[in-house]
Amino acid sequence: GENVEQHPSTLSVQEGDSAVIKCTYSDSASNYFPWYKQELGKRPQLIIDIRSNVGEKKDQRIAVTLNKTAKHFSLHITETQPEDSAVYFCAASSKSNYQLIWGAGTKLIIKP
Amino acid sequence: DSGVTQTPKHLITATGQRVTLRCSPRSGDLSVYWYQQSLDQGLQFLIQYYNGEERAKGNILERFSAQQFPDLHSELNLSSLELGDSALYFCASSVDGGAKNIQYFGAGTRLSVL
């Protein structure tokens, strides 16, 4: 079945360093890949997304890269700050294009 | 504030009971999604509705059911509750239910089954 694997499950980085979270999807028909951030006790919110017709998208300190051949996409956060501490979820559109298949989440910890 | 309203915020009940969670989508959004998030777990997709009709089904138990009403609000009914049903239940809405639409999440209903 359709599946999205997300790694690592927990990532601890020093403030100011970069963080990279990687997701691998199974369905080659997937063409939309969003990333959601969930701060402690809050609701998930979209932070960036990418469609399959581009290989990279940036928004200030965050970027997402997509490798369609290898069927993986990654979230890159540069110059990490304490407010980046959260759980990050990746997702990929399903074959039906109606729902998202979600990764299990990565808990990002920014060490002061 | 995402514009998605979920009530109640908290619900405490006993095993074997039945509860109803309510969700009002953002103004103009036609699609509603329900998710379950257990402690320190990911988002488990339960079910999606679009304009009153079921559109996609995830890992929703037979004890759970949902519907979307003509005014587009949605209710998730959980029956014969078990301890393991304790979780945060999120509702999200999107414009037309396509996978490429942004999903706006409500604040969630925290269900505790004792």
mmCIF file of C-alpha atoms in Angstrom, chain A residues 31-32 36 38 42-44 46 51 89 93 97-100 102 104, chain B residues 2 35 37 42 45 48 55-56 90 97-100 102-103 105-106:
data_model
loop_
_atom_site.group_PDB
_atom_site.id
_atom_site.type_symbol
_atom_site.label_atom_id
_atom_site.label_comp_id
_atom_site.label_asym_id
_atom_site.label_seq_id
_atom_site.Cartn_x
_atom_site.Cartn_y
_atom_site.Cartn_z
ATOM 1 C CA ASN A 31 2.915 14.697 -6.990
ATOM 2 C CA TYR A 32 2.473 16.938 -3.970
ATOM 3 C CA TYR A 36 3.606 20.501 8.563
ATOM 4 C CA GLN A 38 3.357 20.965 15.170
ATOM 5 C CA LYS A 42 -0.567 23.181 19.219
ATOM 6 C CA ARG A 43 -2.196 22.224 15.957
ATOM 7 C CA PRO A 44 -0.191 21.163 12.861
ATOM 8 C CA LEU A 46 1.745 23.927 6.856
ATOM 9 C CA ARG A 51 4.991 19.929 -6.290
ATOM 10 C CA PHE A 89 5.419 15.833 9.574
ATOM 11 C CA SER A 93 -0.438 12.915 -2.067
ATOM 12 C CA ASN A 97 -5.237 12.680 -5.108
ATOM 13 C CA TYR A 98 -7.823 13.186 -2.430
ATOM 14 C CA GLN A 99 -5.827 12.440 0.671
ATOM 15 C CA LEU A 100 -2.344 12.752 2.036
ATOM 16 C CA TRP A 102 1.566 11.080 6.358
ATOM 17 C CA ALA A 104 5.342 9.354 11.390
ATOM 18 C CA SER B 2 -6.975 28.648 11.675
ATOM 19 C CA TYR B 35 -7.313 12.620 12.477
ATOM 20 C CA GLN B 37 -3.141 11.579 17.456
ATOM 21 C CA GLY B 42 1.817 10.710 14.499
ATOM 22 C CA PHE B 45 -5.983 9.786 9.122
ATOM 23 C CA GLN B 48 -12.548 12.702 4.827
ATOM 24 C CA ARG B 55 -14.477 10.897 -0.002
ATOM 25 C CA ALA B 56 -11.682 8.882 1.579
ATOM 26 C CA PHE B 90 -8.052 16.830 15.114
ATOM 27 C CA GLY B 97 -10.692 18.271 -0.718
ATOM 28 C CA GLY B 98 -7.949 17.779 -3.254
ATOM 29 C CA ALA B 99 -4.695 16.470 -1.833
ATOM 30 C CA LYS B 100 -2.892 19.631 -2.958
ATOM 31 C CA ILE B 102 -3.667 23.244 2.393
ATOM 32 C CA GLN B 103 -5.313 21.556 5.351
ATOM 33 C CA PHE B 105 -6.324 22.181 11.521
ATOM 34 C CA GLY B 106 -8.517 22.925 14.467
#
